[in-house]
């Protein structure tokens, strides 16, 4: 008897609902994995910035932004930013979403109040070095999570490039953008909408104040926006009509029998927008937060790394030139060929080790010698010409040096001329070695896909040997003849 067959249960095919649940569960698991990977990546990025105190100067804002992005991921913060012209009802839309009058038109300086049983905090923040400020409402979510609603200045309050910079800065941090209009789009609104669309974030176009239009006019404006104005920018599914702060007319009869019409604030008609936001957050909330945070963090990190490399490159150039002048001076003052060659090699090794320390890449003396050998092989003609010149001029310099006492200093001028020329040639070679080493170390101790020969050739082609040689000779002449 086949016990397994006896115990086997009949298999039932999945229905559509079962399949939807399985797909949803898989998507949630994948979203959790992606979120955790984003957290780990950002923590590694922040913890491995490897900035010296000098490199941190001027980067405080960028480093602070990275820390905020890390905190955003850790606390699962969702940021929703509202954009629009003055008078379109940005604050009213956000207040309607909150169910309370939280955002106000005037300047605020951070107050804490209570909405029902949940605490929210409203703050006003200045963006970077600009004079523009935003208002941010922070509401606690499940666990440590937060939802942040951000109200921005009217896009017509900020001019040209400043408006574009403001929009991009806020939009890059936001996970969802609400663009508020109150009728057909103006040219300024269309331009701003296009700029925000380029950021690549989820966006909802909110047609507010629909209560102020007869139904036929309202639908006509909606269709014009949908079919003509934003057809290339948004899908119909990304456009929602609301009345965030509707004005309702009520008639009351006076004592004399006449009618008095009053307009009062009615109940917000905001359900369509609420559902749209919930739909987006439910469908891709974790993915949005993880992706948007990493994209923004990557941009900030790029600025940090660029600044870091710029500072290190400047320091490296100073080290290289210091090594060049030391090597040139040492060779100029040494009349013995063997000492010339040995001294030049020692200084080149010391230069490579100093550069490796600057770029935070540990290197032993033997590794530095190995790198110099590889550079020398790739440099070919330049080091060969230096060797020939060094050998030839060292011999002449030695003879002139011996004749100085005999001629009672009469050979000193020819001696210095030969010494400075020899030192200049050696200095050019050392300068090239330093530039190649700098490029190698700045690339993470890698030659890249092109290999050492291509890298060295490219750097040598970019050098102005005549200019470098002339600078070395001028500095040496000033030091040697001046002394």
GROMACS .gro file of C-alpha atoms in nm:
model
  483
    1UNK     CA    1   0.000   0.000   0.000
    2UNK     CA    2   0.128   0.342  -0.086
    3UNK     CA    3   0.092   0.534   0.241
    4UNK     CA    4   0.200   0.860   0.076
    5UNK     CA    5  -0.082   0.829  -0.179
    6UNK     CA    6  -0.333   0.752   0.095
    7UNK     CA    7  -0.237   1.062   0.287
    8UNK     CA    8  -0.207   1.295  -0.007
    9UNK     CA    9  -0.469   1.567  -0.017
   10UNK     CA   10  -0.633   1.672  -0.343
   11UNK     CA   11  -0.479   1.986  -0.499
   12UNK     CA   12  -0.706   2.277  -0.576
   13UNK     CA   13  -0.613   2.533  -0.841
   14UNK     CA   14  -0.556   2.888  -0.721
   15UNK     CA   15  -0.830   3.130  -0.796
   16UNK     CA   16  -0.767   3.493  -0.893
   17UNK     CA   17  -0.794   3.613  -0.532
   18UNK     CA   18  -0.535   3.361  -0.412
   19UNK     CA   19  -0.300   3.466  -0.689
   20UNK     CA   20  -0.342   3.834  -0.605
   21UNK     CA   21  -0.261   3.762  -0.240
   22UNK     CA   22   0.047   3.560  -0.333
   23UNK     CA   23   0.174   3.837  -0.561
   24UNK     CA   24   0.103   4.100  -0.295
   25UNK     CA   25   0.290   3.897  -0.031
   26UNK     CA   26   0.586   3.856  -0.266
   27UNK     CA   27   0.589   4.227  -0.344
   28UNK     CA   28   0.581   4.312   0.029
   29UNK     CA   29   0.871   4.076   0.098
   30UNK     CA   30   1.067   4.222  -0.192
   31UNK     CA   31   0.990   4.575  -0.072
   32UNK     CA   32   1.119   4.484   0.277
   33UNK     CA   33   1.439   4.340   0.127
   34UNK     CA   34   1.495   4.647  -0.089
   35UNK     CA   35   1.427   4.875   0.207
   36UNK     CA   36   1.677   4.689   0.426
   37UNK     CA   37   1.937   4.700   0.148
   38UNK     CA   38   1.885   5.075   0.112
   39UNK     CA   39   1.929   5.119   0.489
   40UNK     CA   40   2.250   4.916   0.491
   41UNK     CA   41   2.387   5.100   0.188
   42UNK     CA   42   2.319   5.442   0.341
   43UNK     CA   43   2.469   5.343   0.678
   44UNK     CA   44   2.782   5.217   0.501
   45UNK     CA   45   2.800   5.536   0.297
   46UNK     CA   46   2.776   5.763   0.602
   47UNK     CA   47   3.012   5.553   0.814
   48UNK     CA   48   3.278   5.536   0.541
   49UNK     CA   49   3.298   5.898   0.431
   50UNK     CA   50   3.661   5.906   0.554
   51UNK     CA   51   3.686   6.285   0.569
   52UNK     CA   52   3.966   6.467   0.745
   53UNK     CA   53   3.875   6.769   0.962
   54UNK     CA   54   4.004   6.993   0.683
   55UNK     CA   55   3.786   6.819   0.423
   56UNK     CA   56   3.478   6.855   0.643
   57UNK     CA   57   3.505   7.235   0.637
   58UNK     CA   58   3.239   7.367   0.400
   59UNK     CA   59   3.068   7.028   0.379
   60UNK     CA   60   2.874   7.050   0.705
   61UNK     CA   61   2.541   7.099   0.525
   62UNK     CA   62   2.594   6.800   0.293
   63UNK     CA   63   2.705   6.572   0.578
   64UNK     CA   64   2.404   6.684   0.783
   65UNK     CA   65   2.176   6.602   0.488
   66UNK     CA   66   2.321   6.252   0.465
   67UNK     CA   67   2.257   6.199   0.836
   68UNK     CA   68   1.898   6.321   0.789
   69UNK     CA   69   1.848   6.082   0.497
   70UNK     CA   70   1.973   5.796   0.712
   71UNK     CA   71   1.732   5.896   0.988
   72UNK     CA   72   1.453   5.921   0.730
   73UNK     CA   73   1.508   5.561   0.624
   74UNK     CA   74   1.547   5.433   0.981
   75UNK     CA   75   1.220   5.599   1.087
   76UNK     CA   76   1.033   5.526   0.762
   77UNK     CA   77   0.950   5.891   0.700
   78UNK     CA   78   0.724   5.967   0.403
   79UNK     CA   79   0.745   6.325   0.276
   80UNK     CA   80   0.462   6.480   0.075
   81UNK     CA   81   0.537   6.826  -0.066
   82UNK     CA   82   0.279   7.072  -0.203
   83UNK     CA   83   0.366   7.317  -0.483
   84UNK     CA   84   0.157   7.585  -0.647
   85UNK     CA   85   0.108   7.956  -0.708
   86UNK     CA   86  -0.013   8.195  -0.442
   87UNK     CA   87  -0.389   8.176  -0.394
   88UNK     CA   88  -0.430   7.824  -0.531
   89UNK     CA   89  -0.496   7.679  -0.185
   90UNK     CA   90  -0.181   7.479  -0.104
   91UNK     CA   91  -0.218   7.532   0.269
   92UNK     CA   92  -0.592   7.460   0.252
   93UNK     CA   93  -0.530   7.126   0.076
   94UNK     CA   94  -0.275   7.022   0.338
   95UNK     CA   95  -0.502   7.135   0.621
   96UNK     CA   96  -0.791   6.938   0.470
   97UNK     CA   97  -0.572   6.627   0.456
   98UNK     CA   98  -0.482   6.678   0.822
   99UNK     CA   99  -0.836   6.762   0.928
  100UNK     CA  100  -0.710   7.065   1.120
  101UNK     CA  101  -0.595   7.422   1.051
  102UNK     CA  102  -0.227   7.345   1.081
  103UNK     CA  103  -0.066   7.544   0.800
  104UNK     CA  104  -0.098   7.919   0.801
  105UNK     CA  105   0.007   8.182   0.549
  106UNK     CA  106   0.217   8.384   0.793
  107UNK     CA  107   0.566   8.309   0.917
  108UNK     CA  108   0.579   8.056   1.200
  109UNK     CA  109   0.867   7.962   1.425
  110UNK     CA  110   0.795   7.608   1.532
  111UNK     CA  111   0.498   7.548   1.758
  112UNK     CA  112   0.363   7.227   1.905
  113UNK     CA  113  -0.008   7.160   1.931
  114UNK     CA  114  -0.240   6.863   1.951
  115UNK     CA  115  -0.466   6.706   1.691
  116UNK     CA  116  -0.702   6.462   1.858
  117UNK     CA  117  -0.489   6.207   2.037
  118UNK     CA  118  -0.188   6.246   1.804
  119UNK     CA  119   0.085   6.505   1.840
  120UNK     CA  120   0.208   6.701   1.541
  121UNK     CA  121   0.479   6.957   1.515
  122UNK     CA  122   0.486   7.245   1.270
  123UNK     CA  123   0.820   7.403   1.191
  124UNK     CA  124   0.948   7.664   0.953
  125UNK     CA  125   1.282   7.584   0.788
  126UNK     CA  126   1.518   7.780   0.568
  127UNK     CA  127   1.640   7.591   0.264
  128UNK     CA  128   2.019   7.583   0.249
  129UNK     CA  129   2.175   7.923   0.185
  130UNK     CA  130   1.861   8.065   0.024
  131UNK     CA  131   1.623   8.308   0.186
  132UNK     CA  132   1.326   8.085   0.104
  133UNK     CA  133   1.156   7.882   0.373
  134UNK     CA  134   0.913   7.592   0.389
  135UNK     CA  135   0.665   7.476   0.652
  136UNK     CA  136   0.674   7.114   0.755
  137UNK     CA  137   0.409   6.928   0.956
  138UNK     CA  138   0.527   6.603   1.113
  139UNK     CA  139   0.277   6.339   1.218
  140UNK     CA  140   0.363   6.008   1.384
  141UNK     CA  141   0.267   5.689   1.203
  142UNK     CA  142   0.290   5.324   1.296
  143UNK     CA  143   0.586   5.249   1.524
  144UNK     CA  144   0.858   5.507   1.464
  145UNK     CA  145   0.730   5.599   1.119
  146UNK     CA  146   0.630   5.953   1.026
  147UNK     CA  147   0.434   6.134   0.759
  148UNK     CA  148   0.564   6.482   0.678
  149UNK     CA  149   0.356   6.732   0.485
  150UNK     CA  150   0.563   7.016   0.339
  151UNK     CA  151   0.416   7.351   0.231
  152UNK     CA  152   0.640   7.551  -0.004
  153UNK     CA  153   0.643   7.919  -0.106
  154UNK     CA  154   0.421   8.017  -0.397
  155UNK     CA  155   0.609   7.944  -0.720
  156UNK     CA  156   0.527   8.296  -0.840
  157UNK     CA  157   0.684   8.444  -0.523
  158UNK     CA  158   1.026   8.315  -0.626
  159UNK     CA  159   1.187   8.429  -0.949
  160UNK     CA  160   1.351   8.236  -1.233
  161UNK     CA  161   1.654   8.031  -1.133
  162UNK     CA  162   1.581   8.059  -0.762
  163UNK     CA  163   1.233   7.912  -0.818
  164UNK     CA  164   1.376   7.622  -1.017
  165UNK     CA  165   1.644   7.555  -0.754
  166UNK     CA  166   1.384   7.566  -0.474
  167UNK     CA  167   1.152   7.329  -0.657
  168UNK     CA  168   1.429   7.082  -0.732
  169UNK     CA  169   1.569   7.090  -0.380
  170UNK     CA  170   1.235   7.021  -0.211
  171UNK     CA  171   1.118   6.775  -0.477
  172UNK     CA  172   1.434   6.567  -0.454
  173UNK     CA  173   1.370   6.509  -0.084
  174UNK     CA  174   0.997   6.445  -0.125
  175UNK     CA  175   0.847   6.103  -0.187
  176UNK     CA  176   0.525   6.239  -0.339
  177UNK     CA  177   0.453   6.578  -0.499
  178UNK     CA  178   0.115   6.752  -0.495
  179UNK     CA  179   0.090   7.027  -0.756
  180UNK     CA  180  -0.205   7.253  -0.672
  181UNK     CA  181  -0.395   7.453  -0.935
  182UNK     CA  182  -0.733   7.630  -0.916
  183UNK     CA  183  -0.826   7.644  -1.283
  184UNK     CA  184  -0.659   7.625  -1.622
  185UNK     CA  185  -0.278   7.625  -1.605
  186UNK     CA  186  -0.083   7.945  -1.652
  187UNK     CA  187   0.252   7.959  -1.831
  188UNK     CA  188   0.439   7.982  -1.498
  189UNK     CA  189   0.250   7.681  -1.363
  190UNK     CA  190   0.321   7.474  -1.672
  191UNK     CA  191   0.693   7.559  -1.657
  192UNK     CA  192   0.711   7.471  -1.288
  193UNK     CA  193   0.520   7.148  -1.344
  194UNK     CA  194   0.761   7.051  -1.623
  195UNK     CA  195   1.061   7.120  -1.399
  196UNK     CA  196   0.915   6.910  -1.119
  197UNK     CA  197   0.833   6.629  -1.359
  198UNK     CA  198   1.202   6.611  -1.451
  199UNK     CA  199   1.283   6.516  -1.093
  200UNK     CA  200   1.109   6.186  -1.159
  201UNK     CA  201   0.898   6.161  -0.844
  202UNK     CA  202   0.536   6.043  -0.822
  203UNK     CA  203   0.309   6.342  -0.870
  204UNK     CA  204  -0.058   6.426  -0.836
  205UNK     CA  205  -0.206   6.734  -1.004
  206UNK     CA  206  -0.472   6.867  -0.767
  207UNK     CA  207  -0.744   7.081  -0.929
  208UNK     CA  208  -0.862   7.274  -0.622
  209UNK     CA  209  -1.152   7.517  -0.565
  210UNK     CA  210  -1.390   7.327  -0.792
  211UNK     CA  211  -1.675   7.458  -0.577
  212UNK     CA  212  -1.624   7.799  -0.738
  213UNK     CA  213  -1.717   7.670  -1.086
  214UNK     CA  214  -2.049   7.551  -1.224
  215UNK     CA  215  -2.027   7.179  -1.295
  216UNK     CA  216  -2.014   7.223  -1.674
  217UNK     CA  217  -1.728   7.475  -1.649
  218UNK     CA  218  -1.545   7.262  -1.398
  219UNK     CA  219  -1.556   6.958  -1.628
  220UNK     CA  220  -1.453   7.169  -1.925
  221UNK     CA  221  -1.146   7.300  -1.741
  222UNK     CA  222  -1.062   6.950  -1.618
  223UNK     CA  223  -1.076   6.808  -1.972
  224UNK     CA  224  -0.861   7.093  -2.107
  225UNK     CA  225  -0.601   7.029  -1.839
  226UNK     CA  226  -0.611   6.655  -1.894
  227UNK     CA  227  -0.623   6.643  -2.275
  228UNK     CA  228  -0.423   6.952  -2.374
  229UNK     CA  229  -0.217   7.107  -2.098
  230UNK     CA  230  -0.049   6.813  -1.923
  231UNK     CA  231  -0.105   6.530  -2.169
  232UNK     CA  232   0.271   6.487  -2.218
  233UNK     CA  233   0.349   6.516  -1.847
  234UNK     CA  234   0.080   6.332  -1.650
  235UNK     CA  235  -0.171   6.055  -1.702
  236UNK     CA  236  -0.545   6.113  -1.632
  237UNK     CA  237  -0.504   5.890  -1.328
  238UNK     CA  238  -0.268   6.148  -1.178
  239UNK     CA  239  -0.524   6.432  -1.180
  240UNK     CA  240  -0.769   6.479  -0.892
  241UNK     CA  241  -1.042   6.742  -0.834
  242UNK     CA  242  -1.099   6.874  -0.481
  243UNK     CA  243  -1.258   7.156  -0.285
  244UNK     CA  244  -1.024   7.194   0.012
  245UNK     CA  245  -1.198   7.496   0.166
  246UNK     CA  246  -1.535   7.529  -0.009
  247UNK     CA  247  -1.747   7.837   0.045
  248UNK     CA  248  -2.115   7.753   0.098
  249UNK     CA  249  -2.383   8.019   0.053
  250UNK     CA  250  -2.667   8.025   0.306
  251UNK     CA  251  -2.970   8.256   0.303
  252UNK     CA  252  -3.130   8.392   0.615
  253UNK     CA  253  -3.433   8.620   0.640
  254UNK     CA  254  -3.393   8.951   0.816
  255UNK     CA  255  -3.653   9.097   1.051
  256UNK     CA  256  -3.786   9.314   0.772
  257UNK     CA  257  -3.845   9.005   0.558
  258UNK     CA  258  -3.553   9.056   0.318
  259UNK     CA  259  -3.302   8.780   0.248
  260UNK     CA  260  -2.943   8.794   0.361
  261UNK     CA  261  -2.690   8.568   0.181
  262UNK     CA  262  -2.381   8.464   0.374
  263UNK     CA  263  -2.084   8.260   0.259
  264UNK     CA  264  -1.938   8.024   0.512
  265UNK     CA  265  -1.665   7.764   0.508
  266UNK     CA  266  -1.808   7.424   0.423
  267UNK     CA  267  -1.681   7.071   0.473
  268UNK     CA  268  -1.376   6.991   0.257
  269UNK     CA  269  -1.433   6.763  -0.043
  270UNK     CA  270  -1.096   6.593  -0.033
  271UNK     CA  271  -1.175   6.221  -0.035
  272UNK     CA  272  -1.052   6.164  -0.390
  273UNK     CA  273  -0.707   6.300  -0.307
  274UNK     CA  274  -0.692   6.108   0.021
  275UNK     CA  275  -0.769   5.782  -0.161
  276UNK     CA  276  -0.512   5.860  -0.430
  277UNK     CA  277  -0.239   5.926  -0.172
  278UNK     CA  278  -0.329   5.611   0.024
  279UNK     CA  279  -0.330   5.410  -0.296
  280UNK     CA  280   0.019   5.533  -0.392
  281UNK     CA  281   0.162   5.482  -0.044
  282UNK     CA  282   0.003   5.138  -0.007
  283UNK     CA  283   0.119   5.028  -0.349
  284UNK     CA  284   0.474   5.157  -0.339
  285UNK     CA  285   0.529   5.340  -0.009
  286UNK     CA  286   0.840   5.152   0.105
  287UNK     CA  287   0.984   5.146  -0.242
  288UNK     CA  288   0.925   5.521  -0.275
  289UNK     CA  289   1.095   5.605   0.053
  290UNK     CA  290   1.390   5.374  -0.013
  291UNK     CA  291   1.443   5.481  -0.374
  292UNK     CA  292   1.394   5.853  -0.319
  293UNK     CA  293   1.614   5.858  -0.012
  294UNK     CA  294   1.893   5.674  -0.192
  295UNK     CA  295   1.869   5.894  -0.500
  296UNK     CA  296   1.893   6.210  -0.293
  297UNK     CA  297   2.165   6.064  -0.071
  298UNK     CA  298   2.361   5.962  -0.380
  299UNK     CA  299   2.346   6.318  -0.510
  300UNK     CA  300   2.460   6.462  -0.176
  301UNK     CA  301   2.734   6.200  -0.153
  302UNK     CA  302   2.848   6.292  -0.503
  303UNK     CA  303   2.898   6.653  -0.389
  304UNK     CA  304   3.081   6.535  -0.076
  305UNK     CA  305   3.310   6.308  -0.280
  306UNK     CA  306   3.375   6.579  -0.537
  307UNK     CA  307   3.472   6.823  -0.265
  308UNK     CA  308   3.684   6.556  -0.099
  309UNK     CA  309   3.866   6.476  -0.423
  310UNK     CA  310   3.916   6.845  -0.502
  311UNK     CA  311   4.075   6.909  -0.162
  312UNK     CA  312   4.292   6.600  -0.189
  313UNK     CA  313   4.393   6.688  -0.544
  314UNK     CA  314   4.503   7.033  -0.431
  315UNK     CA  315   4.700   6.880  -0.144
  316UNK     CA  316   4.844   6.618  -0.381
  317UNK     CA  317   4.960   6.886  -0.626
  318UNK     CA  318   5.138   7.065  -0.342
  319UNK     CA  319   5.305   6.738  -0.238
  320UNK     CA  320   5.407   6.666  -0.596
  321UNK     CA  321   5.560   7.008  -0.648
  322UNK     CA  322   5.739   6.984  -0.313
  323UNK     CA  323   5.884   6.648  -0.421
  324UNK     CA  324   5.980   6.792  -0.759
  325UNK     CA  325   6.171   7.086  -0.608
  326UNK     CA  326   6.343   6.867  -0.347
  327UNK     CA  327   6.452   6.618  -0.613
  328UNK     CA  328   6.565   6.892  -0.851
  329UNK     CA  329   6.764   7.070  -0.581
  330UNK     CA  330   6.922   6.747  -0.456
  331UNK     CA  331   7.033   6.647  -0.806
  332UNK     CA  332   7.159   6.996  -0.885
  333UNK     CA  333   7.379   6.999  -0.574
  334UNK     CA  334   7.519   6.645  -0.611
  335UNK     CA  335   7.814   6.617  -0.853
  336UNK     CA  336   7.840   6.237  -0.833
  337UNK     CA  337   7.634   6.039  -1.088
  338UNK     CA  338   7.560   5.744  -0.859
  339UNK     CA  339   7.436   5.977  -0.586
  340UNK     CA  340   7.217   6.162  -0.840
  341UNK     CA  341   7.041   5.842  -0.945
  342UNK     CA  342   7.004   5.706  -0.591
  343UNK     CA  343   6.878   6.037  -0.451
  344UNK     CA  344   6.620   6.074  -0.729
  345UNK     CA  345   6.488   5.721  -0.671
  346UNK     CA  346   6.459   5.772  -0.294
  347UNK     CA  347   6.267   6.098  -0.338
  348UNK     CA  348   6.029   5.941  -0.592
  349UNK     CA  349   5.954   5.653  -0.354
  350UNK     CA  350   5.894   5.900  -0.069
  351UNK     CA  351   5.657   6.098  -0.296
  352UNK     CA  352   5.453   5.789  -0.380
  353UNK     CA  353   5.426   5.694  -0.011
  354UNK     CA  354   5.319   6.047   0.084
  355UNK     CA  355   5.050   6.049  -0.185
  356UNK     CA  356   4.921   5.706  -0.078
  357UNK     CA  357   4.888   5.832   0.280
  358UNK     CA  358   4.701   6.141   0.158
  359UNK     CA  359   4.448   5.929  -0.033
  360UNK     CA  360   4.407   5.685   0.257
  361UNK     CA  361   4.546   5.385   0.065
  362UNK     CA  362   4.813   5.205   0.275
  363UNK     CA  363   5.125   5.121   0.076
  364UNK     CA  364   5.454   4.962   0.178
  365UNK     CA  365   5.791   5.074   0.046
  366UNK     CA  366   5.816   4.764  -0.174
  367UNK     CA  367   5.469   4.834  -0.313
  368UNK     CA  368   5.571   5.193  -0.388
  369UNK     CA  369   5.881   5.070  -0.571
  370UNK     CA  370   5.666   4.823  -0.766
  371UNK     CA  371   5.426   5.103  -0.866
  372UNK     CA  372   5.720   5.321  -0.975
  373UNK     CA  373   5.854   5.038  -1.189
  374UNK     CA  374   5.517   4.995  -1.358
  375UNK     CA  375   5.492   5.371  -1.418
  376UNK     CA  376   5.849   5.379  -1.551
  377UNK     CA  377   5.775   5.100  -1.800
  378UNK     CA  378   5.464   5.287  -1.918
  379UNK     CA  379   5.647   5.620  -1.939
  380UNK     CA  380   5.915   5.472  -2.165
  381UNK     CA  381   6.087   5.753  -2.349
  382UNK     CA  382   6.061   6.013  -2.079
  383UNK     CA  383   6.249   5.813  -1.817
  384UNK     CA  384   6.498   5.690  -2.075
  385UNK     CA  385   6.576   6.047  -2.180
  386UNK     CA  386   6.603   6.146  -1.815
  387UNK     CA  387   6.849   5.863  -1.750
  388UNK     CA  388   7.066   5.956  -2.050
  389UNK     CA  389   7.056   6.323  -1.960
  390UNK     CA  390   7.133   6.249  -1.596
  391UNK     CA  391   7.430   6.028  -1.685
  392UNK     CA  392   7.566   6.269  -1.946
  393UNK     CA  393   7.512   6.592  -1.757
  394UNK     CA  394   7.629   6.439  -1.428
  395UNK     CA  395   7.965   6.359  -1.586
  396UNK     CA  396   8.000   6.714  -1.723
  397UNK     CA  397   7.875   6.860  -1.396
  398UNK     CA  398   8.132   6.652  -1.207
  399UNK     CA  399   8.420   6.783  -1.421
  400UNK     CA  400   8.300   7.142  -1.383
  401UNK     CA  401   8.262   7.090  -1.010
  402UNK     CA  402   8.625   6.970  -0.981
  403UNK     CA  403   8.747   7.265  -1.185
  404UNK     CA  404   8.580   7.528  -0.967
  405UNK     CA  405   8.863   7.537  -0.707
  406UNK     CA  406   9.131   7.534  -0.980
  407UNK     CA  407   8.973   7.822  -1.172
  408UNK     CA  408   8.903   8.009  -0.847
  409UNK     CA  409   8.527   8.001  -0.911
  410UNK     CA  410   8.549   8.072  -1.283
  411UNK     CA  411   8.360   7.749  -1.364
  412UNK     CA  412   8.077   7.812  -1.117
  413UNK     CA  413   7.843   7.970  -1.374
  414UNK     CA  414   7.876   7.682  -1.628
  415UNK     CA  415   7.842   7.435  -1.339
  416UNK     CA  416   7.517   7.589  -1.217
  417UNK     CA  417   7.381   7.609  -1.570
  418UNK     CA  418   7.440   7.237  -1.629
  419UNK     CA  419   7.316   7.147  -1.279
  420UNK     CA  420   6.991   7.340  -1.318
  421UNK     CA  421   6.926   7.191  -1.664
  422UNK     CA  422   6.984   6.837  -1.533
  423UNK     CA  423   6.770   6.906  -1.228
  424UNK     CA  424   6.492   7.047  -1.447
  425UNK     CA  425   6.477   6.734  -1.662
  426UNK     CA  426   6.469   6.514  -1.353
  427UNK     CA  427   6.200   6.737  -1.203
  428UNK     CA  428   5.976   6.705  -1.509
  429UNK     CA  429   6.001   6.328  -1.482
  430UNK     CA  430   5.919   6.339  -1.111
  431UNK     CA  431   5.623   6.570  -1.179
  432UNK     CA  432   5.486   6.324  -1.435
  433UNK     CA  433   5.535   6.034  -1.193
  434UNK     CA  434   5.348   6.227  -0.925
  435UNK     CA  435   5.055   6.307  -1.155
  436UNK     CA  436   5.026   5.944  -1.268
  437UNK     CA  437   5.043   5.822  -0.906
  438UNK     CA  438   4.777   6.077  -0.803
  439UNK     CA  439   4.542   5.957  -1.078
  440UNK     CA  440   4.602   5.593  -0.983
  441UNK     CA  441   4.531   5.652  -0.613
  442UNK     CA  442   4.231   5.882  -0.675
  443UNK     CA  443   4.082   5.596  -0.876
  444UNK     CA  444   4.103   5.370  -0.570
  445UNK     CA  445   4.446   5.222  -0.652
  446UNK     CA  446   4.322   5.112  -0.992
  447UNK     CA  447   4.422   5.194  -1.347
  448UNK     CA  448   4.065   5.155  -1.466
  449UNK     CA  449   3.958   4.962  -1.777
  450UNK     CA  450   4.218   5.130  -2.002
  451UNK     CA  451   4.524   5.000  -1.817
  452UNK     CA  452   4.843   5.178  -1.702
  453UNK     CA  453   4.985   5.247  -2.048
  454UNK     CA  454   4.676   5.439  -2.162
  455UNK     CA  455   4.650   5.633  -1.833
  456UNK     CA  456   5.017   5.730  -1.840
  457UNK     CA  457   5.003   5.829  -2.208
  458UNK     CA  458   4.697   6.045  -2.150
  459UNK     CA  459   4.861   6.228  -1.858
  460UNK     CA  460   5.190   6.278  -2.042
  461UNK     CA  461   5.006   6.420  -2.341
  462UNK     CA  462   4.834   6.672  -2.115
  463UNK     CA  463   5.154   6.797  -1.952
  464UNK     CA  464   5.328   7.110  -2.073
  465UNK     CA  465   5.687   6.996  -2.023
  466UNK     CA  466   5.838   7.326  -2.136
  467UNK     CA  467   5.630   7.520  -1.885
  468UNK     CA  468   5.711   7.281  -1.599
  469UNK     CA  469   6.081   7.279  -1.687
  470UNK     CA  470   6.088   7.657  -1.704
  471UNK     CA  471   5.920   7.687  -1.363
  472UNK     CA  472   6.168   7.442  -1.207
  473UNK     CA  473   6.467   7.624  -1.355
  474UNK     CA  474   6.339   7.962  -1.237
  475UNK     CA  475   6.283   7.840  -0.880
  476UNK     CA  476   6.619   7.663  -0.868
  477UNK     CA  477   6.805   7.961  -1.010
  478UNK     CA  478   6.650   8.185  -0.746
  479UNK     CA  479   6.754   7.943  -0.470
  480UNK     CA  480   7.102   7.845  -0.590
  481UNK     CA  481   7.225   8.170  -0.741
  482UNK     CA  482   7.053   8.374  -0.472
  483UNK     CA  483   7.243   8.179  -0.208
   0.00000   0.00000   0.00000
